Amino acid sequence: MRKLLLPSIIIVAASLLLIRIFYLQVINDTFKLKSDNNAIKIKYEYPERGYIYDRNGKLLVANQASYDIMVIPREIKNLDTLELCQLLDITKEDFLEKIAKAKVYSPRLPSVFLPQLNKSEYAAFQEKIRKFEGFYVQKRSLRDYEVDFGANIFGFITQVNDGIIKSNSYYKSGDLIGKQGVEQYYEDILRGVKGVKYFLKDKYNREIGSYKNGKYDTIAVQGEDINLTIDAEIQRYGEQLMINKRGGIVAIEPKTGEILALVTAPSYDPGILVGRQRSKNYTLLYNDSIAKPLYDRGLLAEYPPGSPFKILTGLVALQEGVIDENFTVFCRHGFSYARGRFMRCHCHGGALQLHRGIYESCNAYFGTAYMKTINKYVKPSYAVDVWSSHVKSFGLGQYMGYDLPTGRKGSIPTSKTYKRIYPNGGWRSTAIVSNSIGQGEVLATPIQLANMMATIANKGYYYTPHIIKKIKGEKIDPKFKIKHETTIDKKYFEPIISGLYDVYNLGTARGLKVDGIDICGKTGTAENFARIGGKRVQLEDHSIFVAFAPKDNPKIAIAVMVENGGFGATIAGPIASLMIEKYLRKKITRTDLEKRVLEKSLRSEYAKLGGMPEASTIETTPKDSISKIKDVKTNSAIDSTKKKIN
């Protein structure tokens, strides 16, 4: 028996192997399709990407036909290189470079030779295509932008690179993929599914019929349409208000977490990243290290939040029981503390309680409230962690989980922060009191500040901000329906909201009221330093404003950050008031504020950063490139200064 065991194992194993080979080669031949088979030609049919609409059904992004010239290097024969170059308006050097790249990819497989021809370019090439063996046309679908705003929201479409091809078998050379914005985040939904057809070839490389009578062919499936939460009108309006300025605006619907507007400035017309000039235009945008039009300041820029952070300082102090509504601080336009600590203040001074402390934005009041919070506990390190935990429950100091592919955490310090800064210990509340007014080690992004105001409007809860409202045929991620509760009791929000309401009536924003709309808001001014010529220089402060409206049953929460804009009520405050009125009423009555904002240019301030010429256009294009970038749809130079407000 033992003598027969080994031969039996060998015979059984060999039989199984032969059966498997027979199955793969005779019965199931799908592996032939996956191999580099010279006898089979593969053709792809590319579906249209899903359309993109705003929350009200307005079409934002559609599609247009595009044509790529593909090349199979091994099949090139008797080519008149000069005629091809003249026809396609390329140089011989360009031709040689493209052919060399195609050969590296594969001599036998097709790759893109020249992408994104328009209809007239395609027609001219199609007339003479018979002369150019080895070349053929692949029809694709490119984006057709129906609006000239929202570039940071949409992202753009670009060709896949080698890294993507290697990591994802779906993509082949020349395929398009979404980058940045919703195009990237919802790529799998928007792209659809390619159709595939297999053809047999003879020894002369001619098609002689479909493979297996089309048994393995598939049809293309169009991408799903999506509706964004964005309101197109206030998005457009926000971008117009931010012309000649830098910063971000984020507006959120408090009761749902839906993002109503996501503005970054400077921005650009999304249409310039379509067509044969896409690569050139993208390079111009990418290389502008001063204006950074590709940098989404609403999601990525981390700023000291300034006085809006006093709202959280007050809420934490109330929750910890170290103050109440009647707690009084005497302010002499600042306050002194142990070891010579001093904090300047711009309020009217005198005895202040919580309500007046909010609407006059008293540094002394909130500095005192913060130190009482820290001093409540014996160990300052433990106290800081308690304070930090409260603040983080509002979504600050962490990634928020929204459905866009970029973001920053901001910074809310903990005991670990100060162990690094003060390795020998010995620090007290006086050393970190700047946190109380949104300076110190505190940083936040505009979307975090907008979410903070949505949370306050809701009196203690928020939903994760998101930009998707509806996906045709599918449900949105259920995580956007989860309510996040803060660590602050609901009863403490009432006195804070009362103070925020009187910011418009009695306080720092009293000149920004909109008749008939009860707005709760808070001005902010954050110190701004930059390194110029190797020296740390203090520049004009950042202008900050946060708000929500109406006071009862809030429908919009907003954060506005304008770099180098000065006091919060100077530029950020008017923008917030205008955005709120535009959303709630669909019109503007404060035309005086609108005129002030539109005429305000901060180019001279930005000229201090890297020597930008004061007269350069920074609002929608890179520095000094206004004459270089063309709108592929109208072939006219982009000039956002010509945009009109309806």
XYZ file of C-alpha atoms in Angstrom:
646
model
C 0.000 0.000 0.000
C 2.787 2.431 0.880
C 4.427 1.746 -2.466
C 1.223 2.757 -4.243
C 0.619 5.946 -2.198
C 3.171 8.219 -3.878
C 2.317 7.202 -7.480
C -1.375 7.610 -6.667
C -0.828 11.136 -5.378
C 1.154 12.032 -8.499
C -1.497 10.596 -10.831
C -4.361 12.391 -9.043
C -2.511 15.710 -8.951
C -1.570 15.453 -12.638
C -5.161 14.594 -13.551
C -6.531 17.594 -11.669
C -3.963 19.851 -13.333
C -4.862 18.572 -16.811
C -8.568 18.994 -16.136
C -7.969 22.592 -14.978
C -5.876 23.397 -18.051
C -8.526 21.886 -20.335
C -11.213 23.984 -18.634
C -9.260 27.218 -18.935
C -8.107 26.719 -22.522
C -11.112 25.014 -24.091
C -14.219 25.508 -22.019
C -13.572 28.842 -20.264
C -11.384 31.119 -22.369
C -11.855 34.390 -20.501
C -8.160 34.317 -19.577
C -7.363 34.805 -23.242
C -9.026 38.176 -23.005
C -6.865 39.174 -20.076
C -3.616 38.228 -21.760
C -1.633 40.284 -24.253
C -3.186 38.380 -27.153
C -2.073 39.398 -30.655
C -5.127 37.784 -32.234
C -7.696 39.735 -30.219
C -8.311 43.472 -30.429
C -10.066 45.248 -27.577
C -12.198 48.335 -28.085
C -13.616 50.350 -25.220
C -16.802 52.372 -25.224
C -16.620 55.230 -22.736
C -19.802 56.322 -20.980
C -20.830 59.837 -20.162
C -20.030 60.937 -16.633
C -22.980 61.677 -14.408
C -24.340 65.225 -14.504
C -23.952 67.503 -11.488
C -26.822 69.682 -10.251
C -27.207 72.078 -7.319
C -29.709 71.637 -4.482
C -32.459 73.314 -6.516
C -31.968 71.236 -9.662
C -29.866 73.794 -11.564
C -27.490 72.072 -13.981
C -23.881 72.888 -13.091
C -21.771 70.357 -14.983
C -22.705 68.455 -18.155
C -20.633 66.728 -20.850
C -19.298 67.441 -24.314
C -17.840 65.148 -26.954
C -14.090 64.849 -27.166
C -11.768 62.806 -29.336
C -8.398 61.305 -28.449
C -5.939 60.205 -31.104
C -4.648 56.801 -30.030
C -1.513 55.071 -31.284
C -0.300 51.463 -31.390
C 3.463 51.873 -32.044
C 3.943 48.413 -33.554
C 1.318 49.088 -36.230
C 2.814 52.363 -37.531
C 3.779 51.933 -41.199
C 4.822 54.255 -44.030
C 4.127 57.332 -41.915
C 4.523 60.837 -43.332
C 5.617 62.400 -40.054
C 5.710 65.961 -41.392
C 2.133 65.789 -42.729
C 0.834 64.371 -39.431
C 2.597 67.070 -37.399
C 1.247 69.834 -39.596
C -2.268 68.419 -39.447
C -2.222 68.188 -35.641
C -0.266 71.416 -35.105
C 2.564 69.762 -33.184
C 6.337 69.829 -33.635
C 8.467 66.896 -34.705
C 10.025 66.907 -31.233
C 6.549 66.555 -29.710
C 5.837 63.668 -32.082
C 9.008 61.778 -31.170
C 8.431 62.311 -27.452
C 4.854 61.005 -27.644
C 5.818 57.945 -29.686
C 8.656 57.131 -27.277
C 6.273 57.347 -24.339
C 3.768 55.096 -26.103
C 6.469 52.478 -26.763
C 7.443 52.473 -23.100
C 3.828 51.782 -22.160
C 3.434 48.997 -24.747
C 4.400 48.549 -28.413
C 1.280 46.431 -28.999
C -1.361 48.159 -26.864
C -3.048 51.500 -27.645
C -2.151 54.616 -25.689
C -3.056 58.265 -26.049
C -1.037 60.156 -28.640
C -2.951 63.451 -28.555
C -5.880 63.977 -26.186
C -9.038 66.034 -26.235
C -9.471 67.204 -29.822
C -12.516 69.333 -30.451
C -14.987 68.633 -33.253
C -13.232 70.683 -35.916
C -9.802 69.198 -35.106
C -11.317 65.722 -35.141
C -13.019 66.316 -38.494
C -9.760 67.458 -40.106
C -7.904 64.382 -38.857
C -10.718 61.957 -39.723
C -10.589 63.010 -43.385
C -7.001 61.746 -43.695
C -6.873 59.008 -41.065
C -6.416 56.317 -43.744
C -2.930 57.712 -44.384
C -1.793 57.103 -40.822
C -1.640 53.404 -40.055
C -1.320 52.670 -36.347
C -3.416 55.693 -35.386
C -7.145 55.749 -34.641
C -9.660 57.963 -32.856
C -11.187 57.145 -29.473
C -14.336 59.065 -28.622
C -14.640 60.190 -25.022
C -16.752 62.531 -22.937
C -15.315 65.685 -21.375
C -16.895 68.038 -18.902
C -18.942 70.987 -20.117
C -19.260 73.536 -17.326
C -22.521 75.442 -17.358
C -21.202 77.952 -14.798
C -17.958 79.866 -14.347
C -17.722 79.357 -10.577
C -17.345 76.492 -8.104
C -14.037 75.158 -9.461
C -12.896 74.115 -5.980
C -16.155 72.211 -5.456
C -16.168 70.331 -8.761
C -12.479 69.535 -9.114
C -11.469 68.530 -12.642
C -10.925 65.585 -14.972
C -7.462 64.431 -15.995
C -5.745 61.418 -17.539
C -4.719 58.589 -15.244
C -1.028 58.229 -14.504
C 1.050 55.061 -14.304
C 0.554 54.801 -10.545
C -3.242 54.729 -10.892
C -3.082 52.198 -13.721
C -0.936 49.858 -11.630
C -3.090 50.186 -8.506
C -6.510 49.938 -10.180
C -7.090 47.465 -13.009
C -10.212 49.330 -14.188
C -8.133 52.159 -15.656
C -6.102 51.903 -18.856
C -3.740 54.338 -20.536
C -5.648 57.413 -21.679
C -8.593 56.899 -19.318
C -9.909 59.925 -17.444
C -10.350 60.236 -13.698
C -11.686 62.878 -11.324
C -9.211 64.919 -9.299
C -10.065 67.149 -6.360
C -13.578 68.100 -5.297
C -16.643 65.952 -5.899
C -15.186 64.602 -9.146
C -12.568 62.780 -7.070
C -14.653 61.881 -4.019
C -17.562 60.519 -6.073
C -15.454 59.157 -8.949
C -16.860 55.618 -8.736
C -20.416 56.969 -9.006
C -19.847 59.656 -11.637
C -17.597 57.723 -14.036
C -20.045 54.943 -14.937
C -18.737 51.648 -16.371
C -16.816 51.244 -19.610
C -18.191 49.008 -22.330
C -15.809 46.455 -23.883
C -15.866 44.749 -27.277
C -13.486 42.035 -28.462
C -12.579 41.489 -32.121
C -10.531 38.825 -33.885
C -7.634 39.959 -36.092
C -5.941 38.234 -39.000
C -2.176 38.123 -39.592
C -2.409 41.496 -41.345
C -3.930 43.021 -38.199
C -7.318 43.445 -39.864
C -10.526 42.898 -37.957
C -12.301 39.754 -39.147
C -15.231 39.648 -36.764
C -16.254 39.691 -33.149
C -14.701 37.262 -30.727
C -17.022 34.376 -29.739
C -19.924 36.241 -31.380
C -19.753 38.949 -28.759
C -20.129 36.533 -25.843
C -17.873 38.615 -23.609
C -18.813 42.051 -24.903
C -20.366 44.511 -22.465
C -22.174 47.795 -22.984
C -21.204 51.083 -21.366
C -23.213 52.217 -18.359
C -23.579 55.974 -17.898
C -22.472 57.495 -14.608
C -25.104 58.431 -12.058
C -26.294 62.028 -11.782
C -25.819 63.753 -8.447
C -27.364 66.766 -6.723
C -25.085 68.802 -4.506
C -26.205 70.631 -1.376
C -24.711 73.811 -2.840
C -27.006 76.738 -3.627
C -25.628 77.940 -6.961
C -26.797 81.518 -6.477
C -25.083 82.173 -3.168
C -21.997 80.254 -4.306
C -21.708 82.552 -7.319
C -22.467 85.609 -5.205
C -19.870 84.674 -2.600
C -17.165 84.309 -5.242
C -18.056 87.724 -6.664
C -17.837 89.329 -3.228
C -14.369 87.832 -2.775
C -12.880 89.307 -5.952
C -9.547 91.013 -5.166
C -9.462 89.288 -1.789
C -8.125 86.068 -0.338
C -9.812 83.771 2.096
C -12.780 81.477 2.420
C -16.533 81.464 2.989
C -18.416 78.412 4.220
C -22.190 78.348 4.732
C -24.042 75.380 6.267
C -27.692 74.527 6.859
C -27.650 73.900 10.637
C -30.393 71.297 10.889
C -28.912 68.997 8.225
C -25.202 69.794 7.924
C -25.653 70.463 4.210
C -23.004 72.795 2.781
C -24.743 75.708 1.057
C -21.629 77.513 -0.169
C -17.934 76.687 -0.194
C -15.985 79.657 -1.493
C -12.233 79.976 -1.803
C -10.476 83.042 -3.139
C -8.747 83.526 -5.442
C -10.392 80.955 -7.696
C -10.689 80.336 -11.444
C -13.184 79.421 -14.164
C -13.416 75.584 -14.207
C -13.737 75.701 -17.992
C -10.029 76.470 -18.431
C -9.160 72.923 -17.350
C -10.931 71.352 -20.337
C -9.485 70.717 -23.781
C -5.998 70.658 -25.244
C -4.910 73.659 -23.183
C -5.850 71.939 -19.908
C -2.308 70.848 -19.066
C -0.808 74.251 -19.847
C -3.468 76.072 -17.835
C -3.148 73.698 -14.899
C 0.609 74.267 -14.843
C 0.055 78.026 -14.646
C -2.372 77.602 -11.753
C -0.159 75.082 -9.961
C 2.979 77.190 -10.221
C 1.380 80.314 -8.777
C 2.899 80.036 -5.310
C 1.614 83.490 -4.286
C -2.118 83.517 -5.034
C -2.492 79.686 -4.815
C -5.765 79.427 -6.773
C -5.747 75.610 -6.436
C -5.550 75.855 -2.638
C -9.010 75.563 -1.082
C -8.809 78.021 1.789
C -12.274 77.054 3.042
C -11.059 73.521 3.815
C -7.286 73.738 4.142
C -6.321 77.136 5.555
C -5.779 77.027 9.314
C -6.209 80.435 10.944
C -6.292 81.687 14.523
C -10.082 82.042 14.938
C -9.800 85.191 17.055
C -12.808 86.536 18.939
C -15.396 84.045 17.594
C -13.627 81.513 19.782
C -14.792 83.471 22.845
C -18.172 81.838 22.288
C -16.670 78.464 23.227
C -14.646 79.962 26.055
C -17.895 81.214 27.587
C -19.769 77.952 27.036
C -17.015 75.844 28.625
C -16.796 78.201 31.625
C -20.580 77.952 32.093
C -20.501 74.157 31.832
C -17.643 73.919 34.318
C -19.556 76.150 36.728
C -16.801 78.736 37.155
C -19.047 81.561 35.882
C -22.737 82.243 35.452
C -24.651 84.892 33.514
C -24.138 87.398 36.331
C -20.423 86.841 36.804
C -18.794 90.276 36.567
C -15.376 91.399 35.379
C -14.140 94.990 35.605
C -12.290 95.969 32.442
C -10.009 98.992 32.081
C -9.597 98.361 28.348
C -7.503 95.371 29.364
C -6.610 93.540 32.548
C -3.529 92.874 34.595
C -2.823 89.574 36.239
C -0.123 87.898 38.263
C 3.440 88.169 36.990
C 2.614 91.172 34.858
C 0.290 89.374 32.458
C -1.712 91.909 30.456
C -4.346 91.528 27.755
C -5.433 94.531 25.761
C -9.116 95.109 25.108
C -11.116 97.364 22.794
C -14.441 97.268 24.645
C -15.895 100.305 26.435
C -14.608 99.147 29.802
C -16.286 99.127 33.168
C -18.155 96.279 34.853
C -19.197 93.595 32.351
C -21.304 90.510 32.693
C -21.606 87.678 30.157
C -24.161 89.329 27.857
C -22.239 92.561 27.396
C -18.948 90.697 27.368
C -20.143 88.897 24.216
C -21.554 91.792 22.231
C -18.631 94.084 23.091
C -16.141 91.219 22.650
C -14.292 91.909 25.898
C -10.888 90.221 26.082
C -10.716 90.817 29.827
C -13.985 89.003 30.464
C -13.147 85.875 28.502
C -9.516 85.842 29.590
C -10.740 85.763 33.185
C -13.349 83.080 32.429
C -10.713 80.913 30.759
C -8.248 81.189 33.627
C -10.975 80.334 36.124
C -11.702 77.208 34.063
C -8.040 76.142 34.107
C -7.572 77.098 37.755
C -10.568 75.033 38.825
C -8.373 71.940 38.865
C -5.190 71.422 40.871
C -3.238 70.234 37.854
C -3.243 72.660 34.907
C -2.453 69.757 32.541
C -5.648 67.963 33.553
C -7.627 71.211 33.301
C -6.380 71.829 29.752
C -7.497 68.348 28.710
C -10.957 68.961 30.196
C -11.202 72.264 28.329
C -9.849 70.700 25.123
C -12.385 67.869 25.265
C -15.263 70.346 25.509
C -13.983 72.368 22.548
C -13.365 69.317 20.356
C -16.966 68.217 20.859
C -17.835 71.106 18.476
C -15.801 69.482 15.682
C -12.645 71.574 16.125
C -9.137 70.151 16.254
C -9.992 67.049 14.201
C -10.866 65.856 10.713
C -14.571 66.348 10.252
C -15.380 63.448 7.920
C -17.073 65.462 5.172
C -17.293 64.161 1.608
C -14.497 66.127 0.009
C -11.006 64.708 -0.495
C -9.038 67.421 1.285
C -8.966 69.030 4.708
C -6.972 69.928 7.803
C -7.458 69.233 11.505
C -6.780 72.695 12.853
C -5.332 72.754 16.367
C -6.843 72.584 19.829
C -4.010 72.222 22.368
C -3.911 69.531 25.044
C -1.594 68.790 27.951
C 0.746 67.062 25.472
C 1.070 70.342 23.591
C 2.334 72.162 26.670
C 4.587 69.326 27.788
C 6.406 69.857 24.495
C 6.486 73.625 24.869
C 7.355 73.568 28.599
C 9.341 70.321 29.083
C 10.303 71.376 32.619
C 6.716 72.172 33.626
C 5.880 75.163 35.775
C 3.364 76.726 33.394
C 0.064 78.168 34.632
C -3.146 79.542 33.174
C -1.515 82.952 32.704
C 0.934 81.432 30.199
C -1.814 80.084 27.919
C -4.540 82.693 28.387
C -4.294 83.701 24.708
C -6.289 80.554 23.908
C -9.316 82.252 25.453
C -9.574 84.736 22.577
C -8.710 82.349 19.742
C -5.015 83.056 19.582
C -2.198 81.114 21.225
C -2.076 77.541 19.986
C -5.645 77.533 18.622
C -6.172 77.137 14.869
C -9.328 76.411 12.879
C -10.404 76.149 9.261
C -13.364 78.164 7.930
C -15.499 75.024 7.589
C -14.833 74.200 11.246
C -15.939 77.691 12.282
C -19.080 77.424 10.163
C -19.838 74.060 11.778
C -19.228 75.603 15.213
C -21.883 78.229 14.475
C -24.280 75.588 13.160
C -23.799 73.738 16.455
C -24.554 76.856 18.472
C -27.596 77.580 16.299
C -28.793 74.028 17.122
C -28.048 74.573 20.832
C -25.608 71.742 21.171
C -25.587 69.336 18.217
C -24.450 69.128 14.617
C -24.491 66.810 11.636
C -21.274 66.132 9.734
C -21.018 68.769 6.994
C -21.501 67.238 3.554
C -21.899 68.336 -0.037
C -23.967 65.484 -1.485
C -27.736 65.858 -1.402
C -28.931 63.136 -3.753
C -27.455 60.346 -5.881
C -29.722 59.030 -8.589
C -30.605 55.454 -7.756
C -28.568 55.326 -4.553
C -28.655 56.460 -0.940
C -26.171 58.906 0.504
C -23.794 57.811 3.254
C -25.821 57.223 6.458
C -23.082 58.851 8.541
C -24.443 62.226 7.441
C -27.643 61.486 9.354
C -25.889 60.868 12.685
C -26.409 63.592 15.302
C -23.246 64.653 17.146
C -23.904 66.010 20.633
C -21.550 68.420 22.379
C -20.508 68.151 26.018
C -22.300 71.427 26.840
C -25.780 71.355 28.384
C -28.484 72.884 26.200
C -29.455 75.473 28.858
C -26.119 77.273 28.525
C -26.640 78.160 24.865
C -29.512 80.590 25.507
C -27.449 83.361 27.186
C -24.711 82.969 24.568
C -27.188 83.276 21.678
C -28.748 86.321 23.336
C -25.339 87.988 23.409
C -24.649 87.052 19.776
C -27.970 88.583 18.752
C -27.017 91.899 20.360
C -23.689 91.932 18.526
C -25.859 93.249 15.678
C -28.019 95.493 17.854
C -25.607 96.965 20.420
C -22.167 95.632 19.711
C -19.360 95.325 17.226
C -21.605 94.611 14.190
C -24.397 97.104 14.825
C -23.845 98.772 11.446
C -24.372 95.488 9.584
C -28.039 94.821 10.408
C -30.434 93.668 7.725
C -33.975 94.864 8.421
C -36.369 92.007 9.022
C -33.716 89.331 9.585
C -32.611 88.503 13.126
C -28.939 87.633 12.770
C -26.695 86.339 15.550
C -23.034 86.965 14.864
C -19.552 87.571 16.175
C -16.761 89.700 14.797
C -13.177 88.555 14.918
C -9.748 89.964 14.252
C -6.723 87.653 14.210
C -3.115 88.760 14.294
C -1.266 87.956 11.102
C 2.459 87.424 10.797
C 4.518 86.490 7.750
C 8.177 85.880 7.078
C 9.421 88.349 4.457
C 13.071 88.588 3.554
C 13.959 86.343 6.469
C 12.215 88.598 8.988
C 8.993 87.965 10.883
C 6.724 90.868 9.933
C 3.284 91.704 11.303
C 0.849 92.398 8.487
C -2.722 93.663 8.471
C -4.908 91.447 10.662
C -7.240 88.839 9.224
C -10.916 89.822 9.185
C -13.247 87.124 10.575
C -16.985 86.896 11.018
C -19.275 84.051 12.060
C -23.062 84.164 12.163
C -26.339 82.309 11.852
C -29.882 83.392 10.991
C -32.681 83.694 11.728
C -32.214 83.686 15.510
C -35.222 81.403 15.887
C -35.353 78.378 13.571
C -31.940 79.072 11.951
C -31.576 78.187 8.269
C -27.985 79.231 7.583
C -24.750 79.324 9.565
C -21.733 81.003 8.013
C -18.044 81.707 8.564
C -16.127 84.302 6.559
C -12.349 84.698 6.640
C -10.663 87.485 4.659
C -6.889 87.503 4.825
C -5.376 90.913 5.669
C -8.890 92.342 5.841
C -8.492 94.138 9.178
C -11.228 94.382 11.822
C -13.987 91.771 11.582
C -16.772 94.268 10.890
C -14.825 95.968 8.102
C -15.047 93.347 5.368
C -15.880 89.828 6.670
C -18.963 91.089 8.549
C -20.566 92.801 5.538
C -19.924 89.711 3.403
C -21.670 87.500 5.979
C -24.691 89.815 6.160
C -24.973 89.949 2.370
C -24.669 86.188 1.997
C -27.335 85.593 4.631
C -29.765 88.022 2.984
C -29.064 86.588 -0.469
C -29.865 83.082 0.740
C -32.954 83.913 2.795
C -34.502 86.554 0.494
C -32.915 85.889 -2.910
C -32.214 89.630 -3.182
C -30.122 92.378 -1.583
C -31.435 95.441 0.238
C -28.115 96.459 1.843
C -26.718 97.749 -1.431
C -24.459 100.074 0.555
C -22.688 97.066 2.048
C -22.533 95.388 -1.342
C -20.928 98.454 -2.913
C -18.406 98.657 -0.081
C -17.385 95.016 -0.476
C -17.194 95.012 -4.267
C -15.054 98.136 -4.336
C -12.712 96.890 -1.623
C -9.438 95.596 -3.051
C -6.680 94.118 -0.896
C -4.157 93.747 -3.697
C -1.824 96.276 -2.133
C -1.715 94.174 1.058
C -0.982 90.990 -0.872
C 1.736 92.784 -2.833
C 3.775 92.739 0.385
C 3.923 88.943 0.181
C 6.535 88.131 -2.421
C 6.393 91.382 -4.326
C 3.156 90.795 -6.234
C 2.520 93.805 -8.507
C -0.397 95.812 -7.152
C -2.061 95.953 -10.543
C -1.928 92.199 -11.170
C -5.153 90.258 -11.408
C -5.324 87.635 -8.654
C -9.010 86.949 -8.365
C -9.458 84.162 -10.914
C -6.109 83.559 -12.548
C -2.497 83.156 -11.542
C -0.270 86.201 -11.261
C 0.605 87.738 -14.597
C -1.269 85.061 -16.572
C -4.511 86.889 -17.378
C -3.589 87.107 -21.039
C -2.301 83.537 -21.235
C -5.302 81.513 -20.112
C -8.179 81.231 -22.538
C -11.707 80.066 -21.881
C -12.021 76.941 -24.018
C -15.744 77.514 -24.524
C -15.670 81.141 -25.613
C -12.006 81.540 -26.589
C -11.977 84.835 -24.726
C -9.615 85.878 -21.985
C -10.950 85.277 -18.496
C -11.534 88.488 -16.606
C -13.592 88.159 -13.468
C -13.699 91.927 -13.032
C -16.297 91.944 -15.828
C -18.694 89.702 -13.907
C -21.945 91.384 -12.995
C -24.157 90.807 -9.995
C -27.790 90.221 -10.879
